[in-house]
PDB file of C-alpha atoms in Angstrom:
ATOM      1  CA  UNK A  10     -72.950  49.035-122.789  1.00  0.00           C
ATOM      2  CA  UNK A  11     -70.299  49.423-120.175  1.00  0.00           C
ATOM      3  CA  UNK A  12     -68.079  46.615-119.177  1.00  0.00           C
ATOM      4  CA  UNK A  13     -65.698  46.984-116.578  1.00  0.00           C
ATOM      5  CA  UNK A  14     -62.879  43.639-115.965  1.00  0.00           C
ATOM      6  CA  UNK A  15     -60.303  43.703-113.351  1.00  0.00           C
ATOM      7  CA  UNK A  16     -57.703  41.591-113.259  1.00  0.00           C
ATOM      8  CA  UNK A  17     -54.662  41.129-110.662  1.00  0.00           C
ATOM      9  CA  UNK A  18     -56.213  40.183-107.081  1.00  0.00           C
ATOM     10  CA  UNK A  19     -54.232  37.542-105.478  1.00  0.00           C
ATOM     11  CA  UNK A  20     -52.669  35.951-102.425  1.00  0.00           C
ATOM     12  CA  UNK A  21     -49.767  38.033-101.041  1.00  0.00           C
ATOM     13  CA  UNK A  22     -47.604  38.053 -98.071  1.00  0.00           C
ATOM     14  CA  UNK A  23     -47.342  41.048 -95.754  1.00  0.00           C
ATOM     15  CA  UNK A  24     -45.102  43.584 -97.355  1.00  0.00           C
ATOM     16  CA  UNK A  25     -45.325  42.379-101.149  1.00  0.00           C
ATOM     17  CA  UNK A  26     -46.469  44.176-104.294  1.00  0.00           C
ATOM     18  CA  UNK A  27     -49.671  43.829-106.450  1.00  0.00           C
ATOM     19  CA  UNK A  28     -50.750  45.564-109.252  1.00  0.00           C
ATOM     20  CA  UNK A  29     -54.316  45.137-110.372  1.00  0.00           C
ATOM     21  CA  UNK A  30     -55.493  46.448-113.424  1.00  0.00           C
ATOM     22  CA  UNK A  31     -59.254  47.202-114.732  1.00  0.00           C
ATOM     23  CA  UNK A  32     -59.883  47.556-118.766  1.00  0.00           C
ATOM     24  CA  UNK A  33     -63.003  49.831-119.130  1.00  0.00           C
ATOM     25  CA  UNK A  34     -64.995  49.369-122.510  1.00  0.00           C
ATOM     26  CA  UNK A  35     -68.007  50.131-124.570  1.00  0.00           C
ATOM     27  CA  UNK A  36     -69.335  53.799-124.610  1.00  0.00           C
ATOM     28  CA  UNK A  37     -66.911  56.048-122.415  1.00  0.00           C
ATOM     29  CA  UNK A  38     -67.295  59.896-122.275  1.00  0.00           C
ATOM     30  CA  UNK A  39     -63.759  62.053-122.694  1.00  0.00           C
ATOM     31  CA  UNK A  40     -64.200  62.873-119.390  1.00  0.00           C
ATOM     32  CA  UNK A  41     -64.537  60.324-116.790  1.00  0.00           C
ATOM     33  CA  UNK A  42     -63.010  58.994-113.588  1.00  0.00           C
ATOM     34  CA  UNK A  43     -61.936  55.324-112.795  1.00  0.00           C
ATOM     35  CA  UNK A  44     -61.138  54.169-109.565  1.00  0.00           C
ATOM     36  CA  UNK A  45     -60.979  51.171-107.032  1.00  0.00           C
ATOM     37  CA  UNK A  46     -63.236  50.794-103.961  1.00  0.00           C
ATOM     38  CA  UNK A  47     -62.125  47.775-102.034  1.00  0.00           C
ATOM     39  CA  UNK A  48     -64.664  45.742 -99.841  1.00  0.00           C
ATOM     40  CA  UNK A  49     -63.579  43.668 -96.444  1.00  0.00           C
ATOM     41  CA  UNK A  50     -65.791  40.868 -94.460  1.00  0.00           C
ATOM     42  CA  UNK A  51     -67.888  42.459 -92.558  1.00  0.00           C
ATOM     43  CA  UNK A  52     -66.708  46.294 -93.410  1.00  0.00           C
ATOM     44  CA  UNK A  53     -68.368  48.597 -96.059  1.00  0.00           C
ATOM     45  CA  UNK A  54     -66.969  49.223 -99.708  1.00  0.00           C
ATOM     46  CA  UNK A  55     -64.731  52.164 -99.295  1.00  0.00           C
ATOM     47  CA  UNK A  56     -62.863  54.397-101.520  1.00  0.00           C
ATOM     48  CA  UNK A  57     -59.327  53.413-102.355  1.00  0.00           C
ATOM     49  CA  UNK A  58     -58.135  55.947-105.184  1.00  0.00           C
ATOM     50  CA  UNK A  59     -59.710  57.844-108.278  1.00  0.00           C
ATOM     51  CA  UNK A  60     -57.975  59.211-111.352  1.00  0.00           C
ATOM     52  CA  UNK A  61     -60.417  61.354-114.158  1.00  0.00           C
ATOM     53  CA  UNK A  62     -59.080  61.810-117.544  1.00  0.00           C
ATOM     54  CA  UNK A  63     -57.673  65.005-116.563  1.00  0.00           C
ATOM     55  CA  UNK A  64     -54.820  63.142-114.229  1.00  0.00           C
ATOM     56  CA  UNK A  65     -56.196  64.738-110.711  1.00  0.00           C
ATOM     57  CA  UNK A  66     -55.790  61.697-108.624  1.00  0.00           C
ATOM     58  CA  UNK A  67     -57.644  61.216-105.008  1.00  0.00           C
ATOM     59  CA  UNK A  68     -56.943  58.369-102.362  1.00  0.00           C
ATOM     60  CA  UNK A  69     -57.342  57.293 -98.745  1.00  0.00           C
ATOM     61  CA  UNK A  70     -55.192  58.196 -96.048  1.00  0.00           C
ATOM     62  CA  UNK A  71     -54.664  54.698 -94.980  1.00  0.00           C
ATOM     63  CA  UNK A  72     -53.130  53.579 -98.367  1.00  0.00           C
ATOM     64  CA  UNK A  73     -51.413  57.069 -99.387  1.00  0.00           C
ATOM     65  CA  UNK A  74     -47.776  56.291 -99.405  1.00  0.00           C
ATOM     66  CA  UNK A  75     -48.070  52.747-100.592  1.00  0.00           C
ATOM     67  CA  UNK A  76     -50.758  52.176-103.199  1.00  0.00           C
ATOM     68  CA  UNK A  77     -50.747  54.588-106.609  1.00  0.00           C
ATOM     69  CA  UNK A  78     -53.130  54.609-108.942  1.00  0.00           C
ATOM     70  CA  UNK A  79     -52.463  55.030-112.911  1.00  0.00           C
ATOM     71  CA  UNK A  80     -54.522  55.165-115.830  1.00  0.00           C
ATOM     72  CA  UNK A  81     -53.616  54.377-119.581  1.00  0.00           C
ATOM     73  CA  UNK A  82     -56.151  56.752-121.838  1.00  0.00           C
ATOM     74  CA  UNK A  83     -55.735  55.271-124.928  1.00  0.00           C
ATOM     75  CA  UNK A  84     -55.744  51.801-123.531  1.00  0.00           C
ATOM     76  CA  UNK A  85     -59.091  52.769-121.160  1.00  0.00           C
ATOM     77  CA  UNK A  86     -57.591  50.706-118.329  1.00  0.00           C
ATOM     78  CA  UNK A  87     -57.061  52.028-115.137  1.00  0.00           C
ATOM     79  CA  UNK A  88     -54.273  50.563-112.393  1.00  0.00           C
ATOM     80  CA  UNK A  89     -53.570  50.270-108.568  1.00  0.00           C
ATOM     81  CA  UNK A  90     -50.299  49.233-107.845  1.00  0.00           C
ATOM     82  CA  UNK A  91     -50.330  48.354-104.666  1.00  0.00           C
ATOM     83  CA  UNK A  92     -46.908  48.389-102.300  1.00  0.00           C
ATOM     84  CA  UNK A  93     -46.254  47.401 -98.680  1.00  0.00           C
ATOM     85  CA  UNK A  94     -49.479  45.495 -98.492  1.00  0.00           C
ATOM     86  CA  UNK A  95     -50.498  44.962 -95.067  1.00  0.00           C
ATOM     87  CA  UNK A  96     -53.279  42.347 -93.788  1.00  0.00           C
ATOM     88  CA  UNK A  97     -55.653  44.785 -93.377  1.00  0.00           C
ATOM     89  CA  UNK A  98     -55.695  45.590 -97.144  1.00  0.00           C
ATOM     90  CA  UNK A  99     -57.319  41.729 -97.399  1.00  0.00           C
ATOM     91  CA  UNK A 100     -60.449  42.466 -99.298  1.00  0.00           C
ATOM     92  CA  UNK A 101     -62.687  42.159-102.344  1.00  0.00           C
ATOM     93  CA  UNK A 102     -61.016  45.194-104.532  1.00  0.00           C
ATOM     94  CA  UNK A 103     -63.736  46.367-107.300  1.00  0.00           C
ATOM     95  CA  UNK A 104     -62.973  48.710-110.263  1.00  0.00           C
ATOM     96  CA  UNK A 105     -65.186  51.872-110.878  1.00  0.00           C
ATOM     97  CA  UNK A 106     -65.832  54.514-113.496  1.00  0.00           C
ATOM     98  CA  UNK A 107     -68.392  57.299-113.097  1.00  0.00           C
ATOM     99  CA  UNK A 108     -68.829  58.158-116.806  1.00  0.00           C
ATOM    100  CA  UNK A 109     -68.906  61.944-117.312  1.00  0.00           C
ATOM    101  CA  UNK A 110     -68.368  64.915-115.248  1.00  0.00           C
ATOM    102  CA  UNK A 111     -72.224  64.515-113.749  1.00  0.00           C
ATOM    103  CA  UNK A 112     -72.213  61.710-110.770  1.00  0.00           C
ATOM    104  CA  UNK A 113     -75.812  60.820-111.757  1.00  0.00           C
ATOM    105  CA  UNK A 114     -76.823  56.885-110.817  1.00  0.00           C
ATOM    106  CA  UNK A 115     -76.968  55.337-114.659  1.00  0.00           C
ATOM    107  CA  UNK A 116     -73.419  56.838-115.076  1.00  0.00           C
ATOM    108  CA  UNK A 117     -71.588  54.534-112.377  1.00  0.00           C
ATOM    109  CA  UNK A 118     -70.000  51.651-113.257  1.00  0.00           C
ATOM    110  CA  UNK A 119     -68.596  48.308-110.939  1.00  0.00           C
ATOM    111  CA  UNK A 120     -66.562  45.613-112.086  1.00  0.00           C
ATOM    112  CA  UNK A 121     -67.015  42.275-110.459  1.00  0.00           C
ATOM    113  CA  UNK A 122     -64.360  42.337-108.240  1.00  0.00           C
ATOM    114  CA  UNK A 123     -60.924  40.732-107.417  1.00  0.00           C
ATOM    115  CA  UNK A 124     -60.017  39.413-103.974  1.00  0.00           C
ATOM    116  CA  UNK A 125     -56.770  40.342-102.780  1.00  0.00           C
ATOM    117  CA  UNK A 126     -55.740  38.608 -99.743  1.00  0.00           C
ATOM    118  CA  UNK A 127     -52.532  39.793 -97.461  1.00  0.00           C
ATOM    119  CA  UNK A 128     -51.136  36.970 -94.941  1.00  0.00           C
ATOM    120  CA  UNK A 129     -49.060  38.013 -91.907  1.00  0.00           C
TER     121      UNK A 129
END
């Protein structure tokens, strides 16, 4: 079984630093992404940033420039570190994996989430 546990979320003021980190364990393929999808009131879960084992990293326009995403491979844990945090980065910030290279439903993985709140 697959257990995903973030760690990191707190409360921030506008233009501070986090760094959350995720530790992934249990049965993990050689290849796999990890991630963070963050979740606002109101808003949809959206993508944040990916990493696969091979290093090839994605993210979203609105955090590229501030927020970079890390993994350790031997460690299975995946990070965000997250600079110039604006208010609008307030949300519930959840750790994913999609296990494998195949995006198929019983190979994606959530963690329960860590709030990360941004005053102005």
């Amino acid at each position: 079984q697959v257990q995903l546990v973030e760690s990191g979320g707190d409360l921030v003021q506008a233009g501070g630093s986090l760094r959350l980190s995720c530790v992934v364990s249990g049965s993990i393929f050689s290849f796999n992404t990890m991630g963070w999808y963050r979740q606002a009131p109101g808003k949809q879960r959206e993508l944040v940033a990916t990493i696969n084992s091979a290093g090839s990293r994605t993210s979203a326009d609105s955090v590229k420039g501030r927020f970079t995403i890390s993994r350790d491979n031997a460690k299975n844990t995946v990070y965000l570190q997250m600079n110039s945090l604006k208010p609008e980065d307030t949300a519930v910030y959840y750790c994913y994996l999609r296990n494998g290279l195949v995006a198929r439903p019983q190979d994606i993985y959530w963690g329960q989430g860590t709030q990360v709140t941004v005053s102005s």
